[in-house]
Every structure is written in structure tokens, then in C-alpha cells.
Amino acid sequence: MKKTDAQTRSAASRRLHAMDSAAEFVVTIGGFVVLAAVLGICLYLLWVVLPLFKAGSVLGSETGRADASLAAEWVMVDPYTHSATLVGEGLDTQTFLLSTGLSVGQTSFGFAEREPTATSFARSGRFVAIGYADGTVQLGKLEYGNELVDPPERAGPDTIVAAESGYVERLEDGRGRRVTLFGEFGDPIDAEGGSGPITEIDFRTDPTGKQILAVLREDGNVLVSTVRTIRPLGGGTPRTRLTTKSFQLQQGDTHPDWFMVTADGEHVLCVWADGRLQRHSQNGDGGFSLMETMQLTGETERVSTATMLLGGQTLLIGRGEGWVESYHIASDKRSRFQDGRQIVQSHSFRSGGTPVVAITSSTRDRTVAILHENGAAKLRHMTSEKIVASIETNIDQPAAVAIAPKNDGLMVVGRDGSYSFHPIEPGYPEFSVKALFGRVHYEGVEEPEYVYQSSSGDDASEIKLSLMPLIFGTLKATVFAMIFAIPISVLAAIYSSEFISKRVRRKVKPTVELMASLPSVVLGFVAAMIVAPFVAKHLNAFLISMVVIPLAILMAAHLWQIIPLIYRLRTRTGQHMILVSLAVLGGIGLSAVMGPKIVQAWFEPDRFDAAMLAGAYEEVPESELPAWAGDAAYNTRTQRKLRFQDMGVVGGTVVRPSDDEPHTAILVQLGLEKGNLRRWLNDEYGSARPGWIVVFFPVALILVWLTQAVLIRRRIDLWVASKEGPVVGVVVLVKFMMLALLGFGLAFVAATLAEMFGLDPRDSIFGPFSPRNTLVVAVIMGFAVIPIIYTISEDSLQAVPMTLRTASLGSGATPWQTATRVVLPVAASGIFSACMIGFGRAVGETMIVLMATGNTPEMDWNIFSGFRTLAANIAVELPEAPKGETHYRVLFLCGLVLFIMTFVINTLAELVRRVVRARNAGL
């Protein structure tokens, strides 16, 4: 029986309905799967990152009492945390087991026939020095050694058996491990210089292995020596040689309570209990001089203890009020001291309510143990200021504190021999919210700053994990890429949607979309191997072309309006594109010709620069100096303001040219007779005005155009409405040229004012030139983003109903007015979404950034410098990061921050899109 038409249509309808239902189900399930995958990624990132926020944990405690006959000055804990050693001031030692307090050995490492008068104990016994009453010094080390031996009989795994100066432990594999304390000391060495017993001594080493010994003798002589050990090639006893420099403490000064030398041997620090600190440093004559004296405490406050942090460059002091402070030596831009250095305070925090008794530094990182008079102890990381662990002990008279070699234990010892040992899980001490997102005062710098430096060559170096340079680099790359990409892509979308024929559009749009298929690694390769060298070689022409090419296209468009309409109508869309291409080529050629000439005209040295370069200047009398020039020696902005008044600063002195000669010879000798843009960017010469003109010119053009659009455009449009076509074109061309000249004049005025106030674009927007820089990345990343923004924007413009265009054109509007005032506002939500999608694409870009920049974590807007993004940082460092360590988890935090950034940006973009869409819904 043959089916009727109704039955056929019904069957087709059921099939279509089934297919629609199936498609809807698949799309819905796919959407949920995508959401679940994104949520799963976010949860996994959180799971990896959250342990960073946890403090360390105390796993238990072992208490007991050792022999109280030895007054302990220092404490050592063996690497396996089964025994400890009390060290007296004369290097008398007592080793005992932590579990029972049983003494397993007492040894004296000093010379019995000599009287020890001073001892230095650094890096938990790795560098020990003893000073004697006869003026000799003995250098050596105290360390725990271990060896595999036969296991103890009838003992189970982890059994500890006492042995001479240590113990034997039975391991899980059945073998035994013997751990003992041993010392290696050389023969006494005469301290050449001064007289009397050695009253203070300090022995340290820097990361290169250079050993420094500082000695204070009774007569006030300080000897700073470089220690050199000579090992004979044929064997024999090593000989120790000292290369010494000496100086005398000031007359009348009592001997300091704490005496320390920095690990580089350049500074000797003397600290008194009343809070006075003196810094004696190397001078230009090869000796030492008193450079700086400062007061660390108030009149009624006292220093209770002082020591050096790991690395020997930072001084730690504990105060009677429970405060702990750190000081290091940094450069002094004000040049207040002879050596151009100064002592600065880097950290200050209250550790407890009672006086600080002792501070001990870890041998693995910059963690310190702080012991208070009430027996409380804290483990704290100095860089991050994170409290790793806090313990309370019942020790009445605490004397010393020690950190286990692996940072997995904390031990407190009292004067009566009582002790309390606490196993610790330190967690991630280098991490804190402040260390990641705040300014940190790192060792050796004058002020807190943002720095990312995940690796170092020595345990003593600070690991700098601030994410702010990476976040800044991500935003910097994205902003400059979007500045390049958005105007080109949106204007291209308007042109292809509103002005070209469908035949040409069918060819243009797929061609632009094809650009999106280019792999990022290919674009990065092009940027690194082609674009970056080209920009470096033709910097002048390339920069000028950024302004000249748009102006050339606009000028060509205005000239096109002068041509009679009858001829313009005969041209087709493809011919229009050829004419635009010719305008671009003309702009490129003009840039190649004008670039060197503009650089020579704007960026060549003037008479002031020539005089300063030639050394033809004289000091400005104090009576003629501006009142605000008091900080000219170190304040860059003040120096910029003086430059505006034809004054400069040389060696901290304000000078001015002594003659009006051109000094052409010195300019020719330096290769500056025609100017040099790179050397101007390096701030070697030149005023700030040309740079500010370049910066302000585009902004001034926009302001001038908006002003005329509000005030005079309507009048001009009404006046030219009755004129002939060519006349209208001439009027519009004249208006364009006048607006351009007004924009340049406004930029010149703004540049002059900025220079007058001491502002210089080389301190922010411009700066030293690097071949792989932000400008190159912006151009190449812009090409990666343009296809996305163009495609979505063009689709949004095409979706605007044709009735709106027809109504606008029928009301007498031009196609351009219709496109900008009718179509563009209606499609604004879609275009905004396109820009945000492109923004998200640029934020996560990795390969282009990796290959086209130097990957330097910097925080400045200099378009000629590099940067490092979050995505590039993950790609570079994750393969080398130890799994589960702080660095590894911080990289996952980079991914989480990047995830949050894109989530927030896309959410805000969607909210804005909905508002705009609702506003245009009635059109």
C-alpha cells in the first residue's frame, strides 16, 4: 500500500524530531562533560596548591637531662635526629642519646696546653675557629660522620645502641649504621698583628668557598684574613696561610659584645648590648675604615643576642622585648657614606613576650630558630616571615637552640642540662602570601621589591617567588597585543561586512580565518628568527612606520574623496583593496626614508648634551640652584627637572655647560653626530621631550577628534551639504590636516609640561632596547589574535538586521555613518565578546612568548624590554621542578592564578555583553 503525502511528512517529522532530540542530548552531555573537566582541573590545582598555605607541624617531643657539668654555648643534632652534642665555649663537647639522655662521649678539641679565649661556631660546626690567649688561632670543623657496620646483635629494626661518641642503628635492610662525632683541626696559626689574647673571633665562608677569618685582640686591633689552605702535591700535612688586613677600633670603645665579619670579607660588624652597631668596611686604600655607626634600639632597650644568617650577609638581633630584627648592607644612592653602602633593616617582627635568649640559623635555608627566656621557641623563615612551628617547653633556664640538619627537628637545651627535642614536618617555609604577592625586602637591596627567581646557586641564597612579575608580564603582553590587534581586526570586520561585495568577501574572510590555523610555534619561530632581527636592524623606520602607515592610509582616503564621484563609482572592491595596498606600500617607503631623518632631527644631541659629553661644564653656584634641587645627587626626577633648565649632575654635583661651543668633534668621535635612537633609549643623552611627543601624539589626535566631533563637526557637515563633491573632499582633507597639526601641537605642549615636571618616558614606557622585546611579541601575538576577533566581529555585524541599514541609508546617511552609528552599536555586544575571547587567547599564549622574548621577570612598561608570563613560566620550569617541593607547587599556583584571571575576565565580559545586548534588544 502506497504511503500518502501526509504519512510521508509525518514520518520525516518524527525522524527530524528524533535527530533533534539526539543532538540536544549529545550537546547537553558534552557541555556537562566540559564543565566537569574544567571543574576537575580547578580542583586538582587547588589540591596541589593548598599545602603551601599550611604551617609546619610538631610531631612529638623527647625530653630528658644531660650531664650539667658542661655549659653549652651551641648544640648540634645528628642528621638522623637520634643524638645531640653540647658544645662549650672552649670546644669541650658532650654527646648523648636523645631518647634516654645517656652520655656516649666527652671530648675536648682544643689544645690542652693553651688557654682558649674565643670561639666561633658557624654552619652547625662546619666552620669552627678557636682563639687562644697567646694570640694563636686554630681552624677546623665538627661534624657527624656515618658508616655502614655490622648490625647490633639481637636487635630489631630502628634499634639504637650506644657507641663511643655516637651510636649504632640497625636499619630495615639488616645492616647497621654507625653515627659518630668527629673533629678535624689544623695546627695553631699566629695572628700576625696586634698584641694580647684574642678576645673575639669569627670564621665564615662565601658560596665560592672563600674562607674569611676575623680576629679582635685585646689591644683593639682587628685582623681580617683570607684563609688559604695549601695541600702539597706529593702528600704531606696541609699548610694554612693567612692574607691579613688590620685596623684599630676607635679609642675609648669597649670591646663589642658581638663581633662578626660578612662572608665576603668586606665588612666587620660590631654590636654592643646597648644597641650600638658599627660597620668597618674596606676603603679604597686597601684597608678598613669605620664607615657607619647606628643605634639599633631605644635608650631603655637592649640587644639580648646577635648572630649572622646563613650566608653571612645578614645580621640578626634579638631584643629584650621579644623582637627579632634583621639588617643587611645595601647600596646607598644618597652616597652618605664613603663606600656608597649602608646598613638597612630588612625584617622586624615580634616573636614573643619575653627576651630573646638565642637565635640559630638553619644550614639548609633561611629558616631560623628563636628561643625566648620563658622556654618558648619558634621556627621562622626570614624571607617569607612564615612561622613554621611554635613549641612550648618546661625548661626554666634555656641556653641554646638548634635546628636539625634536615630542618626536621628543633631542640632546646637549658643551663642545667635539661633538653627538649621536637620532630617537625616543616612544610613549605619559603611560601607565604606576602612572599608571593607582596613586596619583600631581599638581602642586598635597599628597598622591598617584587622579584621572581626560583633557583639559586647556594643554599644561602634567597629563593624569590613573587608572582607579581609573572602576572604583570602576562598583562603587559596581552595589553600591547590587544592594542595592536583590536583596531585592525574590528576595522577589517567593518570593512568586509559593510563595504565590499559578497564575491570578494567570500575570498577575504576564509583567508583571514586561515591565519588562525597557524601553530603558535611557527609564529614564535617567525618572531624570533625574522621579525626580531628585522626590528633590531631597522628600528628607526619600523617605529616611524607605526605612525606613518596609518596616516598614509587616512591621507589616501581623504585624497580619494576629491576624485569626482563618476570615476570613483567605476572602481570595484578588489581595486579598492589594491589602492589601499598601494597606500600601505607608500607609507612603508616613506617610513624608510623619513625614519633616519626624524631620528636625526629629534634624537640628536643638543648643545647641552654635547657640552656634557665633552666635559665642558662648570659647577653651579649654590645661590643659583633651585630650592628643590637638594636631592639632585640621588633623585632621578630632580635630575630630569634640572635637565629642563640646562643643568646636569656629575658625581653628585650640579653642573652646567661652561661654553656655547657645538663640540662637534666629540659627537663624531662618539658616533652621535646624527643621533642614535638606541643610545637615547639607554638614557645616555637627550631630553625627554621627543619621547613624550611620540607617546602623546596618538592620544592628542583622539582628543582633538572627539572635541571637533562634539563642537564643530555638525556645523561643517551642514555647510558642505550644499557643496559640490570635490569641494566637500577638499574641505574634509583640510579638516583632517588641521586636526593632525592640532594633535601634534597638543602633544608638543603636553611633552613640554611633562619634561618640566621631571617626567621621562624612558623611566616607564620606553627604556633600554632588547632585540627580543614586547613590541615584537605584540605584533606577532596580534596576528595570532586577529583572526579570532575578526571572525566573531564580522559575524556579529552580519547578524544586524538589514532593515536597520536600509532605514539609515533611506534617511540620507552615508554608508560610513550607517556602519559606525547604526550597525556598530547594535553589534557591540558581539564585538566585545570577540575582543574578550581574543584577550583570553593572548593571556594563555605560551610558545610565542617563549621564543620571542628573553623570559626575564621584569615589572616595567618598557615596550623595548622583555617579560615573562605565567604560561611561559610553567612551560620553562615545570620539567625541572622537583615533584612535591615548594617550586613545583608554586608553578601549579601559577596555573591556578592564570585560571582565575581568565575566569574573572570572561565572567565580566559576559556580564557586559548581556547588558549591551539587553539595551539593543528593542532595535
mmCIF file of C-alpha atoms in Angstrom, residues 587-760:
data_model
loop_
_atom_site.group_PDB
_atom_site.id
_atom_site.type_symbol
_atom_site.label_atom_id
_atom_site.label_comp_id
_atom_site.label_asym_id
_atom_site.label_seq_id
_atom_site.Cartn_x
_atom_site.Cartn_y
_atom_site.Cartn_z
ATOM 1 C CA GLY A 587 53.699 54.547 3.918
ATOM 2 C CA ILE A 588 56.399 51.879 4.215
ATOM 3 C CA GLY A 589 58.597 53.646 1.669
ATOM 4 C CA LEU A 590 58.030 56.989 3.327
ATOM 5 C CA SER A 591 58.947 55.477 6.692
ATOM 6 C CA ALA A 592 62.161 54.033 5.294
ATOM 7 C CA VAL A 593 63.130 57.474 4.025
ATOM 8 C CA MET A 594 61.879 59.527 6.942
ATOM 9 C CA GLY A 595 62.963 57.254 9.783
ATOM 10 C CA PRO A 596 66.664 58.208 9.877
ATOM 11 C CA LYS A 597 65.871 61.888 9.224
ATOM 12 C CA ILE A 598 63.339 62.083 12.052
ATOM 13 C CA VAL A 599 65.744 60.363 14.442
ATOM 14 C CA GLN A 600 68.443 62.825 13.432
ATOM 15 C CA ALA A 601 66.114 65.800 13.866
ATOM 16 C CA TRP A 602 64.524 64.710 17.144
ATOM 17 C CA PHE A 603 67.013 62.464 18.875
ATOM 18 C CA GLU A 604 70.385 64.025 18.100
ATOM 19 C CA PRO A 605 72.343 65.590 20.987
ATOM 20 C CA ASP A 606 71.773 69.304 21.501
ATOM 21 C CA ARG A 607 74.370 71.807 22.731
ATOM 22 C CA PHE A 608 73.774 70.844 26.350
ATOM 23 C CA ASP A 609 74.337 67.155 25.629
ATOM 24 C CA ALA A 610 77.443 67.917 23.569
ATOM 25 C CA ALA A 611 78.941 70.007 26.376
ATOM 26 C CA MET A 612 78.242 67.335 28.978
ATOM 27 C CA LEU A 613 79.695 64.594 26.768
ATOM 28 C CA ALA A 614 82.793 66.724 26.101
ATOM 29 C CA GLY A 615 83.297 67.515 29.796
ATOM 30 C CA ALA A 616 82.850 71.238 29.171
ATOM 31 C CA TYR A 617 80.866 72.075 32.272
ATOM 32 C CA GLU A 618 81.214 74.016 35.495
ATOM 33 C CA GLU A 619 79.698 73.723 38.949
ATOM 34 C CA VAL A 620 76.553 75.742 39.517
ATOM 35 C CA PRO A 621 76.901 78.134 42.464
ATOM 36 C CA GLU A 622 74.710 77.198 45.379
ATOM 37 C CA SER A 623 72.988 80.578 45.211
ATOM 38 C CA GLU A 624 71.757 79.809 41.688
ATOM 39 C CA LEU A 625 70.441 76.339 42.467
ATOM 40 C CA PRO A 626 66.662 75.879 42.595
ATOM 41 C CA ALA A 627 65.278 75.398 46.081
ATOM 42 C CA TRP A 628 64.005 71.927 45.196
ATOM 43 C CA ALA A 629 67.389 70.626 43.945
ATOM 44 C CA GLY A 630 68.701 69.448 47.327
ATOM 45 C CA ASP A 631 68.311 65.761 46.443
ATOM 46 C CA ALA A 632 69.764 66.038 42.949
ATOM 47 C CA ALA A 633 72.605 63.641 43.770
ATOM 48 C CA TYR A 634 70.286 60.621 44.008
ATOM 49 C CA ASN A 635 66.777 61.642 42.887
ATOM 50 C CA THR A 636 66.275 60.854 39.220
ATOM 51 C CA ARG A 637 63.205 63.033 38.884
ATOM 52 C CA THR A 638 65.085 66.035 40.269
ATOM 53 C CA GLN A 639 67.833 65.407 37.732
ATOM 54 C CA ARG A 640 65.199 65.365 34.954
ATOM 55 C CA LYS A 641 63.847 68.732 36.150
ATOM 56 C CA LEU A 642 67.361 70.172 36.191
ATOM 57 C CA ARG A 643 67.869 68.916 32.638
ATOM 58 C CA PHE A 644 64.925 71.084 31.564
ATOM 59 C CA GLN A 645 66.855 74.082 32.938
ATOM 60 C CA ASP A 646 70.082 73.071 31.154
ATOM 61 C CA MET A 647 71.696 71.699 34.296
ATOM 62 C CA GLY A 648 73.064 68.233 34.963
ATOM 63 C CA VAL A 649 74.520 66.163 37.775
ATOM 64 C CA VAL A 650 78.051 64.760 37.644
ATOM 65 C CA GLY A 651 79.437 62.887 40.639
ATOM 66 C CA GLY A 652 76.649 64.217 42.847
ATOM 67 C CA THR A 653 77.396 67.838 41.894
ATOM 68 C CA VAL A 654 75.038 70.068 39.888
ATOM 69 C CA VAL A 655 76.824 71.457 36.831
ATOM 70 C CA ARG A 656 76.011 73.415 33.679
ATOM 71 C CA PRO A 657 77.745 73.914 30.306
ATOM 72 C CA SER A 658 80.711 76.270 30.543
ATOM 73 C CA ASP A 659 80.522 77.453 26.918
ATOM 74 C CA ASP A 660 78.243 77.595 23.890
ATOM 75 C CA GLU A 661 80.511 75.623 21.548
ATOM 76 C CA PRO A 662 78.847 72.835 19.489
ATOM 77 C CA HIS A 663 81.612 70.317 20.364
ATOM 78 C CA THR A 664 81.083 68.548 17.058
ATOM 79 C CA ALA A 665 84.355 66.635 17.319
ATOM 80 C CA ILE A 666 83.308 64.717 20.429
ATOM 81 C CA LEU A 667 79.945 63.878 18.844
ATOM 82 C CA VAL A 668 81.707 62.496 15.769
ATOM 83 C CA GLN A 669 84.096 60.552 17.978
ATOM 84 C CA LEU A 670 81.176 59.005 19.873
ATOM 85 C CA GLY A 671 79.151 58.357 16.715
ATOM 86 C CA LEU A 672 76.345 60.684 17.794
ATOM 87 C CA GLU A 673 76.566 63.387 15.149
ATOM 88 C CA LYS A 674 73.366 62.039 13.534
ATOM 89 C CA GLY A 675 71.732 60.822 16.701
ATOM 90 C CA ASN A 676 71.285 57.268 17.861
ATOM 91 C CA LEU A 677 67.864 56.081 18.948
ATOM 92 C CA ARG A 678 69.172 53.096 20.900
ATOM 93 C CA ARG A 679 71.590 55.227 22.903
ATOM 94 C CA TRP A 680 68.828 57.741 23.541
ATOM 95 C CA LEU A 681 66.687 54.873 24.833
ATOM 96 C CA ASN A 682 69.600 53.850 27.088
ATOM 97 C CA ASP A 683 69.410 57.353 28.615
ATOM 98 C CA GLU A 684 72.961 58.210 27.595
ATOM 99 C CA TYR A 685 71.925 61.692 26.449
ATOM 100 C CA GLY A 686 68.973 63.729 25.288
ATOM 101 C CA SER A 687 65.887 65.347 26.726
ATOM 102 C CA ALA A 688 62.571 63.642 27.362
ATOM 103 C CA ARG A 689 60.530 65.855 25.015
ATOM 104 C CA PRO A 690 60.824 63.826 21.762
ATOM 105 C CA GLY A 691 59.789 60.665 23.555
ATOM 106 C CA TRP A 692 56.790 62.317 25.142
ATOM 107 C CA ILE A 693 55.716 63.712 21.762
ATOM 108 C CA VAL A 694 55.692 60.173 20.364
ATOM 109 C CA VAL A 695 53.656 58.977 23.352
ATOM 110 C CA PHE A 696 51.175 61.849 23.447
ATOM 111 C CA PHE A 697 50.606 62.216 19.682
ATOM 112 C CA PRO A 698 48.062 59.348 19.291
ATOM 113 C CA VAL A 699 46.275 60.402 22.488
ATOM 114 C CA ALA A 700 46.198 64.036 21.337
ATOM 115 C CA LEU A 701 44.748 63.016 17.965
ATOM 116 C CA ILE A 702 41.922 61.143 19.680
ATOM 117 C CA LEU A 703 41.173 64.095 21.986
ATOM 118 C CA VAL A 704 41.216 66.572 19.116
ATOM 119 C CA TRP A 705 38.948 64.356 17.011
ATOM 120 C CA LEU A 706 36.456 63.898 19.865
ATOM 121 C CA THR A 707 36.456 67.644 20.547
ATOM 122 C CA GLN A 708 35.701 68.529 16.946
ATOM 123 C CA ALA A 709 33.057 65.789 16.792
ATOM 124 C CA VAL A 710 31.233 67.455 19.686
ATOM 125 C CA LEU A 711 31.783 71.116 18.821
ATOM 126 C CA ILE A 712 32.208 71.738 15.092
ATOM 127 C CA ARG A 713 31.587 68.622 13.023
ATOM 128 C CA ARG A 714 27.839 69.241 12.815
ATOM 129 C CA ARG A 715 28.383 72.764 11.523
ATOM 130 C CA ILE A 716 30.886 71.626 8.914
ATOM 131 C CA ASP A 717 28.547 68.849 7.767
ATOM 132 C CA LEU A 718 25.678 71.341 7.322
ATOM 133 C CA TRP A 719 27.923 73.767 5.460
ATOM 134 C CA VAL A 720 29.273 71.223 2.971
ATOM 135 C CA ALA A 721 25.872 69.565 2.422
ATOM 136 C CA SER A 722 25.077 72.007 -0.402
ATOM 137 C CA LYS A 723 28.542 71.966 -1.976
ATOM 138 C CA GLU A 724 29.886 70.005 -4.916
ATOM 139 C CA GLY A 725 31.641 66.669 -4.410
ATOM 140 C CA PRO A 726 35.256 67.821 -4.972
ATOM 141 C CA VAL A 727 34.733 70.829 -2.700
ATOM 142 C CA VAL A 728 33.497 68.536 0.066
ATOM 143 C CA GLY A 729 36.556 66.366 -0.382
ATOM 144 C CA VAL A 730 38.899 69.368 -0.155
ATOM 145 C CA VAL A 731 37.158 70.651 2.986
ATOM 146 C CA VAL A 732 37.363 67.257 4.650
ATOM 147 C CA LEU A 733 41.031 66.947 3.671
ATOM 148 C CA VAL A 734 41.831 70.375 5.095
ATOM 149 C CA LYS A 735 39.975 69.468 8.290
ATOM 150 C CA PHE A 736 41.986 66.257 8.574
ATOM 151 C CA MET A 737 45.283 68.088 8.131
ATOM 152 C CA MET A 738 44.297 70.773 10.623
ATOM 153 C CA LEU A 739 43.305 68.154 13.180
ATOM 154 C CA ALA A 740 46.640 66.385 12.664
ATOM 155 C CA LEU A 741 48.555 69.641 13.189
ATOM 156 C CA LEU A 742 46.475 70.469 16.263
ATOM 157 C CA GLY A 743 47.153 66.992 17.629
ATOM 158 C CA PHE A 744 50.867 67.459 17.124
ATOM 159 C CA GLY A 745 50.749 70.878 18.787
ATOM 160 C CA LEU A 746 48.835 69.499 21.756
ATOM 161 C CA ALA A 747 51.330 66.632 22.048
ATOM 162 C CA PHE A 748 54.210 69.144 21.976
ATOM 163 C CA VAL A 749 52.665 71.203 24.789
ATOM 164 C CA ALA A 750 51.967 68.110 26.896
ATOM 165 C CA ALA A 751 55.526 66.858 26.280
ATOM 166 C CA THR A 752 56.985 70.186 27.399
ATOM 167 C CA LEU A 753 54.932 70.151 30.607
ATOM 168 C CA ALA A 754 55.897 66.551 31.355
ATOM 169 C CA GLU A 755 59.575 67.391 30.878
ATOM 170 C CA MET A 756 59.212 70.457 33.086
ATOM 171 C CA PHE A 757 57.907 68.296 35.939
ATOM 172 C CA GLY A 758 60.826 65.882 35.651
ATOM 173 C CA LEU A 759 58.964 63.059 33.912
ATOM 174 C CA ASP A 760 60.690 60.952 31.276
#
